[in-house]
XYZ file of C-alpha atoms in Angstrom:
525
model
C 0.000 0.000 0.000
C 1.747 3.143 -1.265
C 0.310 6.376 0.128
C 1.582 9.858 -0.808
C 1.022 13.004 1.259
C 1.796 16.700 1.086
C 2.243 16.541 4.862
C 2.100 13.810 7.512
C 1.924 14.392 11.253
C 0.682 12.310 14.188
C -0.793 14.140 17.181
C -0.755 12.968 20.773
C -4.131 11.234 20.263
C -2.552 8.939 17.659
C -3.359 7.781 14.133
C -5.104 4.651 12.811
C -4.144 2.903 9.561
C -7.064 0.813 8.333
C -5.746 -2.498 7.020
C -8.942 -4.406 7.785
C -10.956 -6.418 5.279
C -13.895 -6.611 7.691
C -15.274 -4.717 10.648
C -12.804 -4.792 13.530
C -11.890 -3.227 16.859
C -9.206 -0.568 17.154
C -7.311 0.065 20.379
C -7.237 3.780 19.643
C -10.492 4.421 17.770
C -12.829 1.670 18.901
C -14.917 -0.206 16.327
C -14.180 0.629 12.689
C -15.391 -0.770 9.391
C -13.491 -2.567 6.664
C -11.286 -0.598 4.286
C -13.403 -0.165 1.160
C -10.287 0.384 -0.981
C -9.380 -3.268 -0.527
C -10.615 -6.074 -2.741
C -10.371 -8.769 -0.107
C -6.605 -8.721 0.482
C -4.931 -6.535 3.134
C -1.518 -4.902 2.732
C 1.673 -6.535 3.968
C 3.658 -3.284 3.671
C 2.251 0.198 4.211
C 4.359 3.043 2.772
C 3.708 6.651 3.761
C 5.678 8.948 1.441
C 5.719 12.692 2.028
C 6.120 14.577 -1.261
C 5.581 18.068 0.178
C 8.136 20.396 1.739
C 7.322 20.086 5.452
C 8.994 17.812 8.006
C 6.869 15.239 9.848
C 6.191 15.435 13.569
C 5.150 12.158 15.226
C 3.890 12.682 18.777
C 1.562 9.745 19.364
C 0.848 6.108 18.567
C 0.325 4.864 15.032
C -1.921 1.760 14.916
C -2.369 -0.709 12.083
C -5.915 -2.064 12.353
C -6.682 -5.470 10.876
C -3.881 -7.702 9.655
C -0.367 -6.814 10.793
C 1.752 -4.944 8.260
C 5.198 -3.399 8.148
C 5.178 0.414 8.171
C 7.496 2.738 6.215
C 7.412 6.502 6.788
C 9.611 8.457 4.375
C 10.097 12.222 4.330
C 13.207 13.863 2.797
C 12.462 17.013 4.814
C 13.013 15.198 8.102
C 11.091 13.304 10.784
C 10.821 14.098 14.486
C 9.579 11.449 16.923
C 8.506 12.854 20.266
C 7.032 9.954 22.211
C 5.810 8.159 19.100
C 5.089 4.439 18.982
C 3.482 1.718 16.889
C 0.754 -0.892 17.363
C 0.139 -4.111 15.410
C 3.159 -3.834 13.137
C 6.165 -6.205 13.162
C 8.596 -3.799 11.491
C 8.998 -0.026 11.369
C 11.193 2.064 9.078
C 11.684 5.803 9.474
C 13.601 7.322 6.586
C 14.437 10.604 4.914
C 14.834 8.730 1.640
C 12.726 8.456 -1.483
C 11.155 5.052 -2.278
C 12.316 3.312 -5.463
C 10.134 0.575 -6.965
C 10.947 -2.267 -9.339
C 9.040 -3.076 -12.542
C 6.556 -5.214 -10.628
C 5.729 -2.343 -8.308
C 7.503 -3.781 -5.265
C 9.673 -1.579 -3.068
C 13.293 -2.099 -4.147
C 15.320 0.630 -2.452
C 15.390 3.910 -0.590
C 17.453 6.809 -1.914
C 18.710 8.983 0.939
C 20.294 12.305 -0.046
C 19.385 14.641 2.812
C 17.295 15.007 5.946
C 17.554 14.323 9.660
C 15.623 12.025 11.968
C 15.347 13.422 15.475
C 14.161 11.740 18.655
C 12.860 14.159 21.247
C 13.223 13.713 24.986
C 10.151 11.437 25.094
C 11.951 9.076 22.709
C 10.635 6.030 20.844
C 9.549 2.768 22.453
C 9.435 0.110 19.716
C 9.951 -2.948 21.905
C 6.667 -4.398 20.581
C 8.161 -4.561 17.069
C 10.551 -7.212 15.783
C 12.750 -4.665 14.008
C 13.283 -0.926 13.653
C 15.271 0.747 10.859
C 16.381 4.390 10.916
C 17.656 5.420 7.467
C 18.645 9.069 7.115
C 21.415 11.504 6.289
C 21.840 12.314 9.998
C 20.262 11.242 13.297
C 19.894 13.143 16.565
C 18.960 11.210 19.709
C 17.759 13.472 22.507
C 15.665 10.706 24.051
C 15.803 6.936 24.472
C 15.366 4.632 21.483
C 14.207 1.169 22.573
C 13.743 -1.784 20.220
C 14.370 -5.493 19.707
C 16.535 -5.443 16.580
C 17.754 -1.961 15.720
C 19.488 -0.807 12.533
C 20.635 2.750 11.871
C 22.137 3.872 8.564
C 23.423 7.419 8.126
C 24.752 9.102 5.000
C 23.822 9.698 1.361
C 23.100 6.176 0.123
C 20.865 4.027 -1.990
C 19.792 1.218 0.319
C 18.586 -2.098 -1.084
C 15.725 -2.917 1.277
C 15.850 -6.665 0.597
C 19.589 -7.317 0.686
C 20.701 -4.398 2.842
C 23.379 -3.343 0.334
C 24.503 0.305 0.476
C 25.549 2.274 -2.613
C 26.879 5.809 -1.892
C 25.052 8.616 -3.693
C 25.687 12.272 -4.466
C 24.546 14.367 -1.529
C 21.760 16.932 -1.702
C 21.778 20.009 0.521
C 24.186 21.160 3.193
C 26.804 18.807 4.590
C 25.946 17.967 8.217
C 28.370 18.622 11.065
C 27.728 15.183 12.539
C 26.333 11.918 11.238
C 24.883 10.899 14.610
C 24.666 12.622 17.966
C 23.422 11.332 21.310
C 22.265 14.026 23.706
C 22.598 13.914 27.481
C 19.208 12.181 27.801
C 19.550 10.094 24.656
C 20.639 6.529 24.123
C 19.776 3.220 22.494
C 18.718 -0.081 23.982
C 17.897 -3.175 21.919
C 18.516 -6.896 21.702
C 20.910 -6.251 18.799
C 22.208 -2.984 17.339
C 23.648 -2.299 13.872
C 24.916 1.169 12.990
C 26.525 2.261 9.724
C 27.600 5.816 8.895
C 28.949 6.484 5.413
C 29.178 10.260 5.862
C 32.888 10.924 5.114
C 34.742 12.524 7.992
C 31.615 13.260 10.012
C 31.447 12.416 13.690
C 29.379 9.742 15.374
C 28.909 10.521 19.078
C 27.257 7.756 21.070
C 26.628 7.012 24.710
C 24.203 4.852 26.692
C 24.301 2.161 24.006
C 23.083 -1.254 25.215
C 22.461 -4.575 23.439
C 20.621 -6.653 26.018
C 20.551 -10.003 24.175
C 23.026 -9.831 21.301
C 25.817 -7.779 19.807
C 26.635 -4.228 18.746
C 28.178 -3.512 15.346
C 29.265 0.026 14.429
C 30.944 1.139 11.206
C 31.681 4.797 10.454
C 33.676 6.730 7.846
C 34.338 9.467 10.393
C 35.408 9.879 13.983
C 33.556 7.819 16.599
C 33.247 9.047 20.187
C 31.949 6.446 22.621
C 30.554 6.769 26.107
C 28.980 3.833 27.924
C 28.554 0.844 25.572
C 27.457 -2.639 26.674
C 26.595 -5.823 24.780
C 25.470 -9.254 25.913
C 27.767 -10.869 23.315
C 30.161 -8.983 21.002
C 31.073 -5.361 20.334
C 32.624 -4.494 16.959
C 33.572 -0.903 16.134
C 35.231 0.205 12.900
C 35.857 3.932 12.489
C 38.345 6.389 11.051
C 39.186 7.489 14.593
C 37.814 6.230 17.914
C 37.733 8.245 21.115
C 36.622 6.784 24.420
C 35.389 9.518 26.700
C 36.925 9.925 30.143
C 35.376 7.554 32.727
C 33.428 5.771 29.980
C 32.746 2.028 30.086
C 32.766 -0.407 27.165
C 31.849 -3.969 28.107
C 31.249 -7.045 25.930
C 30.025 -10.341 27.322
C 32.128 -12.169 24.742
C 34.581 -10.464 22.355
C 35.402 -6.816 21.677
C 37.048 -5.671 18.430
C 38.118 -2.089 17.676
C 39.570 -1.247 14.247
C 40.568 2.338 13.500
C 43.231 4.770 12.366
C 43.703 6.325 15.807
C 42.395 5.088 19.149
C 42.426 7.327 22.207
C 41.041 5.601 25.283
C 40.488 7.138 28.701
C 37.853 4.750 30.012
C 37.407 1.072 30.829
C 37.374 -1.713 28.240
C 36.213 -5.156 29.346
C 35.388 -8.409 27.558
C 34.489 -11.856 28.830
C 36.561 -13.414 26.053
C 38.999 -11.504 23.778
C 39.900 -7.841 23.339
C 41.374 -7.009 19.920
C 42.520 -3.509 18.962
C 44.035 -2.844 15.527
C 45.029 0.721 14.717
C 47.773 2.954 13.357
C 48.164 5.007 16.536
C 47.058 3.656 19.908
C 46.942 5.695 23.126
C 45.449 4.494 26.411
C 45.435 6.968 29.297
C 44.218 6.514 32.847
C 41.846 3.616 32.270
C 41.558 -0.154 32.450
C 41.538 -2.934 29.870
C 40.550 -6.434 30.954
C 39.922 -9.601 28.932
C 38.879 -13.028 30.144
C 41.069 -14.623 27.484
C 43.372 -12.880 24.989
C 44.431 -9.245 24.645
C 45.841 -8.093 21.291
C 46.908 -4.448 20.960
C 48.363 -3.880 17.489
C 49.545 -0.505 16.175
C 51.057 0.156 12.758
C 52.842 3.283 14.051
C 53.061 3.874 17.811
C 51.578 2.282 20.920
C 51.412 4.325 24.127
C 49.959 3.197 27.466
C 50.013 5.534 30.452
C 48.504 5.135 33.932
C 46.476 2.165 32.658
C 45.909 -1.364 33.958
C 45.861 -4.139 31.329
C 45.037 -7.751 32.197
C 44.230 -10.988 30.389
C 45.138 -14.664 30.136
C 47.441 -14.145 27.137
C 48.594 -10.696 26.056
C 50.314 -9.379 22.929
C 51.368 -5.774 22.282
C 52.703 -5.096 18.770
C 53.996 -1.926 17.109
C 54.998 -2.454 13.497
C 56.446 0.974 12.780
C 57.123 2.796 16.040
C 57.947 2.507 19.709
C 55.954 0.834 22.463
C 55.810 2.870 25.651
C 54.112 1.741 28.862
C 54.599 4.223 31.677
C 53.178 6.136 34.597
C 53.273 9.867 34.952
C 51.451 13.039 35.767
C 49.130 13.365 38.744
C 48.465 9.693 39.410
C 48.768 9.504 43.198
C 46.348 7.317 45.110
C 44.204 8.424 48.032
C 46.802 6.915 50.371
C 49.503 9.109 48.841
C 51.322 6.317 47.004
C 52.068 6.540 43.322
C 49.827 4.524 40.995
C 51.709 2.618 38.275
C 50.613 1.240 34.944
C 50.067 -2.479 35.457
C 50.358 -5.372 32.998
C 48.966 -8.704 34.200
C 49.100 -11.777 31.940
C 48.247 -15.127 33.507
C 49.952 -17.227 30.829
C 52.070 -15.430 28.220
C 53.053 -11.784 27.744
C 54.491 -10.756 24.364
C 55.649 -7.227 23.568
C 57.037 -6.797 20.033
C 58.247 -3.570 18.419
C 59.933 -2.673 15.141
C 61.573 0.143 17.119
C 62.078 0.318 20.896
C 60.253 -0.882 24.016
C 60.016 1.201 27.183
C 58.369 -0.208 30.303
C 59.453 2.452 32.792
C 57.349 2.926 35.940
C 55.380 -0.175 35.001
C 54.373 -3.043 37.237
C 54.460 -6.311 35.301
C 52.782 -8.941 37.419
C 54.269 -12.412 37.307
C 53.308 -14.290 34.139
C 54.138 -17.840 33.113
C 56.184 -16.663 30.116
C 57.468 -13.207 29.118
C 58.804 -12.396 25.641
C 60.089 -8.887 24.791
C 61.605 -8.088 21.391
C 62.539 -4.718 19.891
C 64.574 -3.934 16.791
C 66.227 -1.086 18.689
C 66.292 -1.030 22.500
C 64.448 -2.694 25.359
C 64.010 -0.760 28.600
C 62.182 -2.814 31.205
C 60.980 -2.182 34.738
C 63.210 -2.841 37.819
C 61.701 -6.255 38.602
C 60.710 -8.756 35.923
C 59.603 -12.247 36.955
C 58.110 -15.261 35.178
C 57.064 -18.660 36.468
C 58.731 -20.345 33.500
C 60.668 -18.415 30.824
C 61.894 -14.894 30.052
C 63.267 -13.828 26.665
C 64.589 -10.337 25.869
C 65.809 -9.548 22.354
C 67.029 -6.112 21.254
C 68.600 -4.971 18.000
C 70.541 -2.359 19.957
C 71.921 -2.724 23.476
C 70.227 -4.092 26.582
C 70.961 -2.326 29.856
C 69.767 -4.215 32.938
C 72.045 -2.549 35.479
C 70.340 -2.368 38.841
C 67.470 -4.520 37.582
C 66.458 -8.037 38.538
C 65.179 -10.818 36.299
C 63.825 -14.045 37.758
C 62.492 -17.063 35.861
C 61.495 -20.498 37.098
C 63.045 -22.120 34.018
C 65.045 -20.363 31.289
C 66.273 -16.828 30.665
C 67.586 -15.763 27.253
C 69.012 -12.279 26.641
C 70.055 -11.367 23.092
C 71.577 -7.988 22.213
C 72.575 -6.647 18.819
C 75.060 -4.414 20.637
C 76.280 -4.530 24.247
C 74.643 -6.355 27.117
C 74.803 -5.047 30.698
C 73.374 -7.535 33.179
C 72.156 -6.844 36.700
C 70.597 -9.446 38.999
C 69.469 -12.417 36.930
C 68.177 -15.685 38.376
C 67.223 -18.611 36.135
C 65.822 -21.825 37.567
C 67.153 -23.826 34.622
C 69.130 -22.419 31.661
C 70.684 -18.970 31.268
C 71.823 -17.711 27.857
C 73.444 -14.307 27.266
C 74.232 -13.362 23.656
C 75.695 -10.022 22.582
C 77.191 -8.766 19.347
C 79.629 -6.600 21.293
C 80.383 -6.422 25.034
C 78.859 -8.391 27.890
C 79.116 -6.825 31.338
C 77.690 -8.549 34.402
C 77.663 -7.433 37.996
C 78.632 -10.906 39.227
C 78.125 -14.579 38.607
C 77.589 -15.855 42.098
C 75.357 -18.453 43.617
C 75.834 -16.943 47.042
C 74.883 -13.501 45.832
C 72.167 -14.892 43.563
C 73.136 -12.322 40.980
C 73.383 -14.583 37.961
C 72.438 -18.121 38.880
C 71.819 -20.978 36.442
C 71.425 -24.411 38.079
C 71.450 -26.286 34.774
C 73.658 -24.530 32.237
C 75.039 -21.110 31.426
C 76.071 -19.889 27.988
C 77.694 -16.545 27.163
C 78.324 -15.586 23.543
C 79.926 -12.308 22.469
C 80.609 -11.927 18.769
C 82.697 -8.785 18.613
C 83.348 -7.329 22.044
C 84.626 -8.312 25.447
C 83.247 -9.975 28.553
C 83.665 -7.900 31.716
C 82.849 -9.350 35.135
C 82.466 -6.266 37.315
C 83.080 -7.948 40.672
C 85.851 -10.273 41.786
C 83.413 -12.816 43.167
C 83.804 -16.491 42.420
C 81.802 -17.769 39.461
C 80.085 -20.610 41.302
C 78.855 -23.182 38.824
C 79.351 -26.198 41.050
C 77.310 -29.370 40.967
C 73.660 -28.638 41.684
C 74.042 -25.138 40.266
C 75.421 -25.224 36.727
C 77.241 -28.367 35.585
C 77.721 -26.919 32.088
C 79.409 -23.630 31.179
C 79.978 -22.295 27.665
C 81.913 -19.048 27.074
C 82.394 -17.895 23.479
C 84.006 -14.464 23.804
C 86.732 -12.554 21.888
C 88.183 -10.936 25.016
C 87.830 -11.202 28.793
C 88.672 -8.006 30.647
C 89.916 -7.914 34.232
C 90.336 -11.638 34.681
C 88.143 -14.145 36.465
C 89.356 -15.224 39.930
C 87.725 -18.636 39.893
C 85.195 -20.991 38.375
C 83.744 -24.037 40.101
C 82.381 -26.758 37.838
C 80.542 -29.938 38.685
C 82.328 -31.821 35.917
C 84.590 -31.262 32.940
C 81.870 -30.153 30.523
C 83.238 -26.620 30.213
C 83.827 -24.954 26.853
C 85.799 -21.698 26.912
C 86.832 -19.962 23.695
C 88.598 -16.584 23.914
C 90.280 -15.224 20.778
C 92.307 -12.391 22.322
C 93.188 -12.001 25.998
C 92.738 -15.239 27.928
C 93.304 -14.727 31.662
C 94.545 -17.405 33.999
C 91.574 -19.047 35.670
C 92.219 -20.420 39.134
C 90.253 -23.652 38.977
C 88.764 -24.798 42.289
C 90.060 -27.900 44.036
C 88.564 -31.184 42.793
C 85.901 -32.854 44.875
C 85.912 -36.443 46.151
C 85.032 -37.739 42.706
C 88.110 -36.166 41.200
């Protein structure tokens, strides 16, 4: 049923659409007769097209009497819903587009070139409908929009109503400042929410967005600013830029995926399963990020975390083209007067990988099972790094661990493309130090527990010298390190003594080989 109007408004008393083929009872108007325009068959789709120049104002209920039918209201001049609602219709579409029909006369598409749909403070309650579609150039939500399955499409598009395919169109009229705006009293609540904005470079500002039974999917060609967003299952956001407002909350019952050019987060991000962030520039400030399973933070350029707590079962931070910096700074004192640090907590494995450098200054890294840090330039870690099993640090430039402590229940491997300065390092099993140039260690002493390797210790320096800073005994006796391998061009300062459990020692020094005072043999020779 295609109906054309010069103007269409609904007052507070409501409006009845007669879709009855026989006398029937209306909730709004009482008993009404059959629609005499029908020839025995009611409409399945009722289209109201405004062809005049005035916007539509919907203030009351619109009732379909008789057989249920989907309702389309289209007005290129704009539509305002101020407490509107619908009765006896499974699907509602509000659009500023123009209907396009196929050769058989069926609705094929809507062409949206201009116009805004505005919800007033009284909002729209469409929870009685199976689906609600808002198709317009822009949308302003000053009240609450409630539905079961909610779809919003903003921008100049031709929209295939059967397949949901969008084809961008030439715009008509002034370019809007924003594609979608949520006012202080606005928001959306539905079982599932789909939002697409094709307006290039125009902002989408959303808060109080809730999917009570399903997921939220948001795609925008412009900047997206998010306040409180919650979904029973997944949250997927794809935008040119994404800003999370200060003290905002984004929570997904299952997985959360953010894909953007630049992400700036100042709020809390939580997911029952995985959190995945893929961006060019990533900045997290003063918030929290928590995943029940995996955390993946991937930046093509730079990755910066400041005054933020990140936790998950497995965690990977990747920067393909810039540095990774996790730090604390600014006014971040707690109520007790102590300084709050950025915290990284991975239950199983923590991986931090950078094409450039890695800085973890003023960062608390809670004990993980395995820790793997690799940077093509430098690696600057926090004063205390501990893992239940293994620690690996790889740097294309030097590694400076002076005054720092590393502790692993199993193996520790340190690889430097330049020099390697070692502080307090304790490995429960194997310890491997590899440097292209110099290796400097504070001491190798079981008593001092500075560098301890109960199983084996291997030091490899390709082009520099090995410098033991202290004169302490290198204690690699039985029960501590039965195997010792030194492959070093030069040893500076001499080594006062090495204790070995057996004769499985390999020492290769190309230049200056000092005299090593071997300890007295034990009872087994």
